[in-house]
Amino acid sequence: MEPGRFRHRLTLQNFTTTKLPSGQPQVLWFDVATKIPAECKAVSSRELMTSGAEKAEATIRVWMRYRPDVNASSRLLCENGPYKGMTLEVTGIPLPDAKMTRLEILCKQGVKQ
């Protein structure tokens, strides 16, 4: 593994659902880990019209060291690099490599205009 590749820092968040006093469910995000070394690269992007509104969406591939607490419902907050301040939604099951040393995570980042 090349340690120089993991120059971006991410915060891993998972969610929990609680009920408000009114009975409505509320989703709360909490930090699982901060300052995780990772490599983020853009794979593709697209623009589309939905319900009369233009939407832009980017697919970003994230590589990080293997962590068992990353799942398909997690999200990643970028702390530095070209995606600083962006929230990346994990779109599928994170894929470990054959030696269980790295994870490949495909994420989506979308902005409504």
Coordinates of N, CA and C in Angstrom, one line a residue:
M1 N 0.8 -1.2 0.0 CA 0.0 0.0 0.0 C 0.9 1.2 0.0
E2 N 0.5 2.2 -0.7 CA 1.3 3.5 -0.9 C 0.7 4.5 0.1
P3 N 1.4 4.8 1.2 CA 0.8 5.7 2.2 C 0.6 7.2 1.7
G4 N 1.4 7.6 0.7 CA 1.3 8.9 0.1 C 0.0 9.1 -0.6
R5 N -0.6 8.1 -1.0 CA -1.9 8.2 -1.8 C -3.0 8.7 -0.8
F6 N -3.0 8.3 0.4 CA -4.1 8.6 1.4 C -3.8 10.0 2.0
R7 N -3.9 11.0 1.2 CA -3.6 12.4 1.6 C -4.9 13.2 2.0
H8 N -6.1 12.7 1.7 CA -7.3 13.3 2.1 C -7.7 12.8 3.5
R9 N -8.5 13.7 4.2 CA -9.0 13.3 5.5 C -10.5 13.3 5.5
L10 N -11.1 12.3 6.1 CA -12.5 12.1 6.1 C -13.1 11.9 7.5
T11 N -14.3 12.2 7.7 CA -15.0 11.9 8.9 C -16.1 10.9 8.5
L12 N -16.1 9.7 9.2 CA -17.2 8.7 8.9 C -18.3 8.9 9.8
Q13 N -19.5 9.0 9.3 CA -20.8 9.2 10.1 C -21.7 8.0 9.8
N14 N -22.4 7.6 10.8 CA -23.5 6.6 10.7 C -24.7 7.3 11.4
F15 N -25.9 6.7 11.1 CA -27.1 7.4 11.7 C -27.8 6.5 12.6
T16 N -28.6 7.1 13.5 CA -29.5 6.4 14.3 C -30.9 7.1 14.2
T17 N -32.0 6.3 14.4 CA -33.3 6.9 14.3 C -33.9 7.0 15.7
T18 N -34.4 8.1 16.1 CA -35.1 8.3 17.4 C -36.5 8.8 17.1
K19 N -37.3 8.7 18.1 CA -38.7 9.3 18.0 C -38.8 10.6 18.7
L20 N -39.4 11.6 18.1 CA -39.7 12.8 18.8 C -40.9 12.6 19.7
P21 N -41.1 13.6 20.6 CA -42.3 13.5 21.5 C -43.6 13.4 20.7
S22 N -43.6 14.0 19.5 CA -44.8 13.9 18.6 C -45.0 12.6 18.0
G23 N -44.0 11.7 18.1 CA -44.1 10.3 17.4 C -43.4 10.3 16.1
Q24 N -42.9 11.4 15.6 CA -42.3 11.4 14.3 C -40.8 10.9 14.4
P25 N -40.4 10.1 13.4 CA -39.0 9.6 13.5 C -38.0 10.7 13.1
Q26 N -36.9 10.8 13.8 CA -35.8 11.7 13.5 C -34.5 11.0 13.3
V27 N -33.8 11.4 12.2 CA -32.6 10.8 11.9 C -31.5 11.7 12.5
L28 N -30.6 11.1 13.3 CA -29.5 11.8 13.9 C -28.2 11.1 13.4
W29 N -27.3 12.0 12.9 CA -26.0 11.5 12.4 C -25.0 11.7 13.5
F30 N -24.1 10.7 13.7 CA -23.0 10.8 14.7 C -21.7 10.4 14.1
D31 N -20.6 11.0 14.6 CA -19.3 10.7 14.1 C -18.8 9.3 14.7
V32 N -18.4 8.5 13.8 CA -17.8 7.2 14.2 C -16.3 7.3 14.3
A33 N -15.7 8.0 13.3 CA -14.3 8.3 13.3 C -14.0 9.6 12.6
T34 N -12.9 10.2 13.0 CA -12.5 11.5 12.3 C -11.1 11.3 11.8
K35 N -10.7 12.2 10.9 CA -9.4 12.3 10.3 C -8.9 10.9 9.7
I36 N -9.8 10.3 9.0 CA -9.5 9.0 8.4 C -8.7 9.3 7.1
P37 N -7.5 8.7 7.0 CA -6.7 8.9 5.7 C -7.4 8.2 4.6
A38 N -7.5 8.9 3.4 CA -8.2 8.3 2.3 C -7.7 8.9 1.0
E39 N -8.1 8.3 -0.1 CA -7.9 8.9 -1.4 C -9.2 9.0 -2.1
C40 N -9.5 10.2 -2.6 CA -10.8 10.5 -3.2 C -10.5 10.9 -4.7
K41 N -11.2 10.2 -5.6 CA -11.1 10.6 -7.0 C -12.5 10.6 -7.7
A42 N -12.7 11.6 -8.5 CA -13.9 11.6 -9.3 C -14.0 10.6 -10.4
V43 N -15.1 9.9 -10.5 CA -15.2 8.9 -11.5 C -16.1 9.4 -12.7
S44 N -17.2 10.0 -12.4 CA -18.1 10.5 -13.4 C -19.0 11.6 -12.8
S45 N -19.6 12.4 -13.7 CA -20.6 13.3 -13.3 C -21.7 13.4 -14.4
R46 N -22.9 14.0 -14.0 CA -23.9 14.1 -14.9 C -24.9 15.2 -14.4
E47 N -25.7 15.7 -15.4 CA -26.7 16.7 -15.1 C -28.0 16.1 -15.6
L48 N -29.1 16.3 -14.9 CA -30.4 15.9 -15.3 C -31.5 16.8 -14.9
M49 N -32.6 16.7 -15.5 CA -33.8 17.4 -15.1 C -34.8 16.5 -14.4
T50 N -35.2 16.8 -13.2 CA -36.2 16.1 -12.5 C -37.2 17.0 -11.9
S51 N -38.4 16.8 -12.2 CA -39.5 17.6 -11.7 C -39.3 19.1 -12.0
G52 N -38.8 19.4 -13.2 CA -38.5 20.7 -13.6 C -37.3 21.4 -13.0
A53 N -36.6 20.7 -12.2 CA -35.4 21.3 -11.6 C -34.1 20.6 -12.1
E54 N -33.1 21.3 -12.3 CA -31.8 20.8 -12.7 C -31.1 20.2 -11.6
K55 N -30.5 19.0 -11.7 CA -29.7 18.4 -10.7 C -28.4 17.9 -11.2
A56 N -27.4 18.2 -10.5 CA -26.0 17.8 -10.9 C -25.6 16.7 -9.8
E57 N -24.9 15.7 -10.3 CA -24.5 14.6 -9.5 C -23.1 14.1 -9.9
A58 N -22.3 13.8 -8.9 CA -21.0 13.3 -9.2 C -20.8 12.0 -8.5
T59 N -20.1 11.0 -9.1 CA -19.7 9.8 -8.5 C -18.3 9.9 -8.2
I60 N -17.9 9.6 -6.9 CA -16.6 9.7 -6.4 C -16.2 8.4 -5.8
R61 N -15.0 7.9 -6.2 CA -14.4 6.6 -5.6 C -13.5 7.0 -4.5
V62 N -13.7 6.3 -3.3 CA -12.9 6.6 -2.1 C -12.2 5.3 -1.8
W63 N -10.9 5.4 -1.6 CA -10.1 4.2 -1.1 C -9.6 4.6 0.3
M64 N -9.7 3.7 1.3 CA -9.2 3.8 2.6 C -8.8 2.5 3.2
R65 N -8.1 2.5 4.3 CA -7.8 1.3 4.9 C -9.0 0.6 5.4
Y66 N -9.0 -0.8 5.5 CA -10.1 -1.5 5.9 C -10.7 -1.1 7.2
R67 N -12.0 -0.9 7.3 CA -12.7 -0.6 8.5 C -14.0 -1.4 8.5
P68 N -14.3 -2.2 9.6 CA -15.5 -3.0 9.6 C -16.8 -2.1 9.8
D69 N -16.6 -0.9 10.3 CA -17.8 0.0 10.6 C -18.3 0.8 9.5
V70 N -17.8 0.7 8.3 CA -18.3 1.4 7.1 C -19.4 0.5 6.4
N71 N -20.6 1.0 6.2 CA -21.6 0.3 5.6 C -22.3 1.1 4.5
A72 N -23.3 0.5 3.9 CA -24.0 1.2 2.8 C -24.8 2.4 3.2
S73 N -25.1 2.5 4.5 CA -25.9 3.6 5.0 C -25.1 4.7 5.6
S74 N -23.8 4.6 5.5 CA -22.8 5.6 6.1 C -22.7 6.8 5.1
R75 N -22.1 7.8 5.7 CA -21.7 9.0 4.8 C -20.4 9.5 5.3
L76 N -19.7 10.1 4.4 CA -18.3 10.6 4.6 C -18.3 12.1 4.4
L77 N -17.7 12.8 5.4 CA -17.5 14.3 5.3 C -16.1 14.5 5.0
C78 N -15.8 15.3 3.9 CA -14.5 15.6 3.5 C -13.9 16.8 4.3
E79 N -12.7 16.6 4.9 CA -12.1 17.7 5.7 C -11.1 18.5 4.9
N80 N -10.5 18.0 3.9 CA -9.5 18.7 3.1 C -9.5 18.2 1.7
G81 N -8.7 18.8 0.9 CA -8.5 18.4 -0.5 C -9.6 19.1 -1.4
P82 N -9.7 18.6 -2.6 CA -10.6 19.2 -3.6 C -12.1 19.1 -3.2
Y83 N -12.5 18.2 -2.3 CA -13.9 18.0 -1.9 C -14.1 18.5 -0.5
K84 N -13.3 19.4 -0.1 CA -13.4 20.0 1.3 C -14.8 20.5 1.5
G85 N -15.4 20.1 2.7 CA -16.7 20.6 3.1 C -17.9 19.8 2.4
M86 N -17.6 18.9 1.5 CA -18.7 18.1 0.9 C -19.1 16.9 1.7
T87 N -20.3 16.5 1.5 CA -20.8 15.3 2.1 C -21.0 14.2 1.0
L88 N -20.4 13.1 1.2 CA -20.4 12.0 0.2 C -21.3 10.9 0.8
E89 N -22.4 10.6 0.0 CA -23.3 9.5 0.5 C -22.8 8.2 -0.1
V90 N -22.6 7.2 0.7 CA -22.2 5.9 0.2 C -23.3 5.3 -0.5
T91 N -23.1 4.8 -1.8 CA -24.1 4.3 -2.6 C -24.3 2.8 -2.7
G92 N -23.3 2.1 -2.2 CA -23.4 0.6 -2.2 C -22.6 0.0 -1.1
I93 N -22.4 -1.3 -1.1 CA -21.6 -2.0 -0.1 C -20.2 -1.7 -0.4
P94 N -19.4 -1.3 0.6 CA -18.0 -1.1 0.5 C -17.3 -2.4 0.1
L95 N -16.4 -2.4 -0.8 CA -15.7 -3.6 -1.3 C -14.3 -3.7 -0.8
P96 N -14.0 -4.7 0.0 CA -12.6 -4.9 0.5 C -11.8 -5.6 -0.6
D97 N -10.5 -5.3 -0.6 CA -9.6 -6.1 -1.5 C -9.4 -7.5 -1.0
A98 N -8.7 -8.3 -1.7 CA -8.5 -9.7 -1.4 C -7.8 -9.9 -0.1
K99 N -6.9 -9.0 0.3 CA -6.2 -9.2 1.6 C -6.9 -8.5 2.8
M100 N -8.0 -7.9 2.5 CA -8.8 -7.2 3.6 C -7.9 -6.1 4.2
T101 N -7.2 -5.4 3.4 CA -6.4 -4.2 3.8 C -7.0 -2.9 3.4
R102 N -7.7 -2.9 2.3 CA -8.3 -1.6 1.8 C -9.8 -1.8 1.5
L103 N -10.5 -0.7 1.5 CA -11.9 -0.6 1.1 C -12.0 0.3 -0.1
E104 N -12.8 -0.1 -1.1 CA -13.2 0.7 -2.2 C -14.6 1.1 -2.0
I105 N -14.9 2.4 -1.9 CA -16.3 2.9 -1.6 C -16.7 3.8 -2.7
L106 N -17.9 3.5 -3.3 CA -18.4 4.4 -4.4 C -19.4 5.3 -3.7
C107 N -19.3 6.6 -3.9 CA -20.1 7.6 -3.2 C -20.8 8.5 -4.3
K108 N -21.9 9.2 -3.9 CA -22.5 10.2 -4.8 C -22.5 11.5 -4.0
Q109 N -22.3 12.5 -4.7 CA -22.4 13.9 -4.2 C -23.2 14.7 -5.2
G110 N -24.3 15.2 -4.7 CA -25.2 15.9 -5.6 C -25.6 17.3 -5.0
V111 N -25.7 18.3 -6.0 CA -26.1 19.6 -5.6 C -27.3 20.0 -6.4
K112 N -28.3 20.5 -5.7 CA -29.5 21.0 -6.5 C -29.3 22.5 -6.8
Q113 N -29.6 22.9 -8.0 CA -29.4 24.3 -8.4 C -30.7 25.0 -8.5

